[in-house]
Coordinates of C-alpha atoms in Angstrom, one line a residue:
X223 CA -50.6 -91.0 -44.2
X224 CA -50.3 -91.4 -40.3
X225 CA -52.1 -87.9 -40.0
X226 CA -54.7 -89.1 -42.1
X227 CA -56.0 -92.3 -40.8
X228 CA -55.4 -90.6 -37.4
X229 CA -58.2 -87.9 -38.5
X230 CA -60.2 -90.8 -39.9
X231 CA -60.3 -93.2 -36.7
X232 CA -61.0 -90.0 -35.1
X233 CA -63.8 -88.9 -37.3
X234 CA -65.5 -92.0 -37.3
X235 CA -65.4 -91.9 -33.1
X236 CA -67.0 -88.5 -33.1
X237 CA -69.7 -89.0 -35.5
X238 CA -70.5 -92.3 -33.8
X239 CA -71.0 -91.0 -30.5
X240 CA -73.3 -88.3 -32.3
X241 CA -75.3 -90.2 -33.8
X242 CA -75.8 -93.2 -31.6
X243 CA -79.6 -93.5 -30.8
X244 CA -80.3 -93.2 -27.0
X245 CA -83.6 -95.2 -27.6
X246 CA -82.0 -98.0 -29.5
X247 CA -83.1 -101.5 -28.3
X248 CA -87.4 -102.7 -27.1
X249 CA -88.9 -100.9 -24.7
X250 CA -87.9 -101.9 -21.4
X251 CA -90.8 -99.8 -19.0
X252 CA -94.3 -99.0 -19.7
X253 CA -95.5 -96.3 -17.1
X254 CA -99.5 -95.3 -17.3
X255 CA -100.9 -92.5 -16.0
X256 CA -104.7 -92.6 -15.7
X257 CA -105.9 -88.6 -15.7
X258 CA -107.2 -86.6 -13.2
X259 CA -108.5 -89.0 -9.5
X260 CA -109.6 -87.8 -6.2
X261 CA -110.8 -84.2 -5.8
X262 CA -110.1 -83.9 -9.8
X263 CA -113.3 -85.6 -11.6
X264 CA -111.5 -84.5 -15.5
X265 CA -114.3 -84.2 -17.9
X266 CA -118.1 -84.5 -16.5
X267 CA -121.2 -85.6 -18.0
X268 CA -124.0 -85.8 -15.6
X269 CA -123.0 -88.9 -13.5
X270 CA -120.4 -90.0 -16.0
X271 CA -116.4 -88.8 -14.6
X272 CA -113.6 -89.2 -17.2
X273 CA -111.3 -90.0 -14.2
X274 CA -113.3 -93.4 -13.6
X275 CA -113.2 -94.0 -17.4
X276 CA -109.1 -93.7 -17.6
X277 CA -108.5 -95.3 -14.6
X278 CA -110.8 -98.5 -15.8
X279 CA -108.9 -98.8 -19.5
X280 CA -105.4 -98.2 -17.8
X281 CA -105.9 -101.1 -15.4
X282 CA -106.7 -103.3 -18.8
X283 CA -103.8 -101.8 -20.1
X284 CA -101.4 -102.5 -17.2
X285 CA -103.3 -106.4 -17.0
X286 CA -102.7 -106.8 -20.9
X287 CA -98.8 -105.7 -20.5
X288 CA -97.7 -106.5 -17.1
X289 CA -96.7 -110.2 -18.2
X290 CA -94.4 -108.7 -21.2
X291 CA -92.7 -106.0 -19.6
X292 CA -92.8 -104.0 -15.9
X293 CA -95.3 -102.1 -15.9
X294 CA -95.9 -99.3 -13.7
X295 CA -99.5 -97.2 -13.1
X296 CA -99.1 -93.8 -11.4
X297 CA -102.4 -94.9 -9.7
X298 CA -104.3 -97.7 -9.7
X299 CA -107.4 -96.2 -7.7
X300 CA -109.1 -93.5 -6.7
X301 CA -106.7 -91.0 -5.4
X302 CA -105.6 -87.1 -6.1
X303 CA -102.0 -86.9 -7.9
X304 CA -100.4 -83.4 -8.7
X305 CA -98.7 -83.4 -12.7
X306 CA -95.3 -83.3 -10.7
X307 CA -96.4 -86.4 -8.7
X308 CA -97.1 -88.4 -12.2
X309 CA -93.7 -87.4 -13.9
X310 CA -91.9 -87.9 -10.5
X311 CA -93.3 -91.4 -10.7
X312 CA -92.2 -92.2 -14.0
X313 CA -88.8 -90.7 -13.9
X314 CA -88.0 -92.8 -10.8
X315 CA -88.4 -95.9 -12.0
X316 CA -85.4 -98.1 -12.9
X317 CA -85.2 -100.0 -16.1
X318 CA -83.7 -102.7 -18.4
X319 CA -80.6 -100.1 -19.8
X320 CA -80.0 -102.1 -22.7
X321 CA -84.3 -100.6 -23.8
X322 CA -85.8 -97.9 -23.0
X323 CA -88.8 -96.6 -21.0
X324 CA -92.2 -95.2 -22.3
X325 CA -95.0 -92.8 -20.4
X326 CA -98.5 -93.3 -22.0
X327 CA -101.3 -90.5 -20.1
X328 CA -104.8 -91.5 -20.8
X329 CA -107.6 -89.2 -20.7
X330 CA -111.3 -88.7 -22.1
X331 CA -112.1 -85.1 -24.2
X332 CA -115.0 -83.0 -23.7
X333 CA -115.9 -80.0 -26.5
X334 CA -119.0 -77.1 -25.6
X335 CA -120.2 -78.8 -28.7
X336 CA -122.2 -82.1 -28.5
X337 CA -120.6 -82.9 -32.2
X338 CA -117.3 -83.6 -31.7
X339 CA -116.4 -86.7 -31.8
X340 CA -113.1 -89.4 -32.0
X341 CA -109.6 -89.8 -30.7
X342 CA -106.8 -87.7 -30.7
X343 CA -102.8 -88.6 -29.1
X344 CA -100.6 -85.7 -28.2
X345 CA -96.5 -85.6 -28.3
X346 CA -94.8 -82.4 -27.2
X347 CA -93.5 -80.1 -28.8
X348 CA -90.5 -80.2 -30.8
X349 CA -89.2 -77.0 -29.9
X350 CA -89.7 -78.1 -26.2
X351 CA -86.2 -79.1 -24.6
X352 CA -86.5 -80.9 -21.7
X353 CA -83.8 -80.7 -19.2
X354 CA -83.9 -84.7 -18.5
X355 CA -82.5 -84.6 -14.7
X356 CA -84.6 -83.6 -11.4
X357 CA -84.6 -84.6 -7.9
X358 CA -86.4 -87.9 -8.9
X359 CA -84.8 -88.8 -11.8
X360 CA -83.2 -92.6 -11.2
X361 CA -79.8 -93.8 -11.5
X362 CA -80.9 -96.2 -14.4
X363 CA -82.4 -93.0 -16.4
X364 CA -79.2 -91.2 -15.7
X365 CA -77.0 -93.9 -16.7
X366 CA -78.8 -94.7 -19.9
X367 CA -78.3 -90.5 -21.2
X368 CA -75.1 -90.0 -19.7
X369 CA -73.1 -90.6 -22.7
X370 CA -75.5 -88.2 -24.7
X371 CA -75.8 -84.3 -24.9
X372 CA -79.0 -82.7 -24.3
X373 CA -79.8 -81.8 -27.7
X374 CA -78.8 -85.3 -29.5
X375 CA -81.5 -86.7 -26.6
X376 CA -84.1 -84.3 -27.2
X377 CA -83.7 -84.9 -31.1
X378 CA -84.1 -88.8 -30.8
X379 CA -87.0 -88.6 -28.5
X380 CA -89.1 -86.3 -30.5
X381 CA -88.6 -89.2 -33.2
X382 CA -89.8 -91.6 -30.8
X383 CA -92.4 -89.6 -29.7
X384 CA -93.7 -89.2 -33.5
X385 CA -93.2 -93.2 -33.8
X386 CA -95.0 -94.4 -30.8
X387 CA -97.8 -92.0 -31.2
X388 CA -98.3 -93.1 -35.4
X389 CA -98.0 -96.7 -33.8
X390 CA -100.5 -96.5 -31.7
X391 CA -102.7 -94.3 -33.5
X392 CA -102.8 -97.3 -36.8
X393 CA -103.5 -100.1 -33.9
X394 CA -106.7 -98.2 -33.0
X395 CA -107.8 -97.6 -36.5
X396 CA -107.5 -101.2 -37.4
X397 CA -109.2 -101.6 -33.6
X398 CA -111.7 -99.0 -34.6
X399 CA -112.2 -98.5 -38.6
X400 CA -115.1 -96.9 -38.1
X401 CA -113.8 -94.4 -35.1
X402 CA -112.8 -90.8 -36.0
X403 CA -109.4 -90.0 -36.1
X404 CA -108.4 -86.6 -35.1
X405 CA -104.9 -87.1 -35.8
X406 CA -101.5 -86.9 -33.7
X407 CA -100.8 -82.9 -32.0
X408 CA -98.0 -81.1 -30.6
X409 CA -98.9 -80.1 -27.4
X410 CA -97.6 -78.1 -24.2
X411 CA -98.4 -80.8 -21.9
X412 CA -97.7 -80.4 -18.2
X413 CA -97.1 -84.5 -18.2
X414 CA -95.3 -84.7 -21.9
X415 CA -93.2 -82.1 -20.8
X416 CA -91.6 -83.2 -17.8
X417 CA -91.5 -87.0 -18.2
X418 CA -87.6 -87.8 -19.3
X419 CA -88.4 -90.9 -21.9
X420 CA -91.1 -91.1 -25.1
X421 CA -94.3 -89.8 -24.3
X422 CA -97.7 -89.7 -25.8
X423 CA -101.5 -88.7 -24.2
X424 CA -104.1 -90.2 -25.6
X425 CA -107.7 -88.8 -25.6
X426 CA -109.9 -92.1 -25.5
X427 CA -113.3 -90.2 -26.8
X428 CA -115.6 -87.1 -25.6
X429 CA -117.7 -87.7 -22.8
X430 CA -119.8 -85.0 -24.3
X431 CA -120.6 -86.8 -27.6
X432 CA -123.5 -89.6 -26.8
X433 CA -122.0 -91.8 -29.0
X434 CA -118.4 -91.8 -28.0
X435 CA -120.1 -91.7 -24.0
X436 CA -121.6 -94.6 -24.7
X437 CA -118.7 -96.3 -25.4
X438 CA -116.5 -95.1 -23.2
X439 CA -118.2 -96.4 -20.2
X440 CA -118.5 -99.9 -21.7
X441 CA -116.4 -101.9 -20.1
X442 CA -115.8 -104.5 -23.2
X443 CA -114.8 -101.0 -25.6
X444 CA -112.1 -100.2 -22.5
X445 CA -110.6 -103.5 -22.8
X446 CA -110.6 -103.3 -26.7
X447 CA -109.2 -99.9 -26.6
X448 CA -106.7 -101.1 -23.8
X449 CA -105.4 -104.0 -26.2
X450 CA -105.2 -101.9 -29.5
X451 CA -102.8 -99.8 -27.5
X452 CA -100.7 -102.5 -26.1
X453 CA -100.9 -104.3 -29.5
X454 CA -98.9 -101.0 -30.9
X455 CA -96.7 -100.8 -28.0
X456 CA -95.2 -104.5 -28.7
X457 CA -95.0 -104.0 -32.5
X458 CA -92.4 -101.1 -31.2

């Protein structure tokens, strides 16, 4: 009997350290990374840069959430960052343990054809492992996936991914019923990749589409956009 409930305290220890959820708790960091800057322009149309376009609805972003929880943009003007440079940014930052941090990348789509239209999010991949420690990684993001192995991690966070992406993708149809919606993709994402915490890119609209332009560059559609996605983000 003494072997038994032995095998059973020691059961239930085991499966609750495999099964505890890394990203249990609110969310506790919101980094945004506003595409492209500097020398990089992103997507073009005539005069039109989607690098202005992100960096304008991430500020509204950051303004709409800073009050709620820290908030961190990779930058907040005109300036060049390399992929490495945005994830190293992220995975720096120290956090509330008892949450957990989030990466949203915005960016603006262009197609050769003038027809496409509508927003899109990506998550990575499921297959796609990520390693979780580099040279930047901080102490709080170490601490908080200690206790975890790599794959129980990577499974949780592709959960999270799928949730934060579906999230934000209902707040911007009930922003935007009329907006097409070209779904949630997997995607091998330099940024996605290589940021250690939830992480979803959002593709705003195509600068190439006249409709969607025309949006896009108006300033009171940014801040609308900007507060569908922090709606989504506090319903987390």
């Amino acid at each position: 009997m003494k072997k038994i409930n032995l095998f059973l305290i020691l059961f239930i220890f085991i499966s609750s350290f495999l099964f505890a959820n890394p990203f249990s708790g609110n969310v506790s960091l919101v980094v945004i990374d506003a595409g492209h800057g500097g020398k990089d322009p992103g997507a073009i149309s005539g005069n039109i840069n989607e690098k202005d376009i992100v960096l304008s609805v991430s500020k509204y972003l950051y303004e709409d959430l800073k009050s709620d929880y820290k908030c961190v943009l990779t930058r907040d003007n005109d300036i060049f960052l390399e992929l490495q440079e945005r994830c190293d940014i992220a995975n720096s930052q120290a956090f509330d343990v008892n949450g957990y941090p989030i990466f949203i990348s915005i960016h603006v789509n262009a197609a050769t054809s003038e027809s496409a239209n509508g927003f899109e999010l990506y998550i990575k991949d499921d297959e796609k492992k990520l390693s979780l420690l580099s040279k930047a990684t901080s102490s709080t993001l170490i601490s908080k996936y200690s206790s975890y192995n790599n794959i129980m991690v990577n499974q949780y966070m592709n959960k999270v991914n799928e949730y934060l992406a579906s999230t934000i993708e209902s707040s911007i149809k009930r922003a935007f019923p009329l907006y097409k919606n070209r779904g949630i993709k997997e995607g091998n994402l330099y940024v996605l990749n290589q940021t250690f915490m939830p992480s979803v890119l959002i593709e705003l609209g195509f600068i190439t589409n006249s409709d969607d332009r025309s949006n896009l560059i108006n300033p009171e559609w940014q801040k609308k956009m900007a507060d569908a996605i922090a709606s989504a983000i506090r319903s987390l």
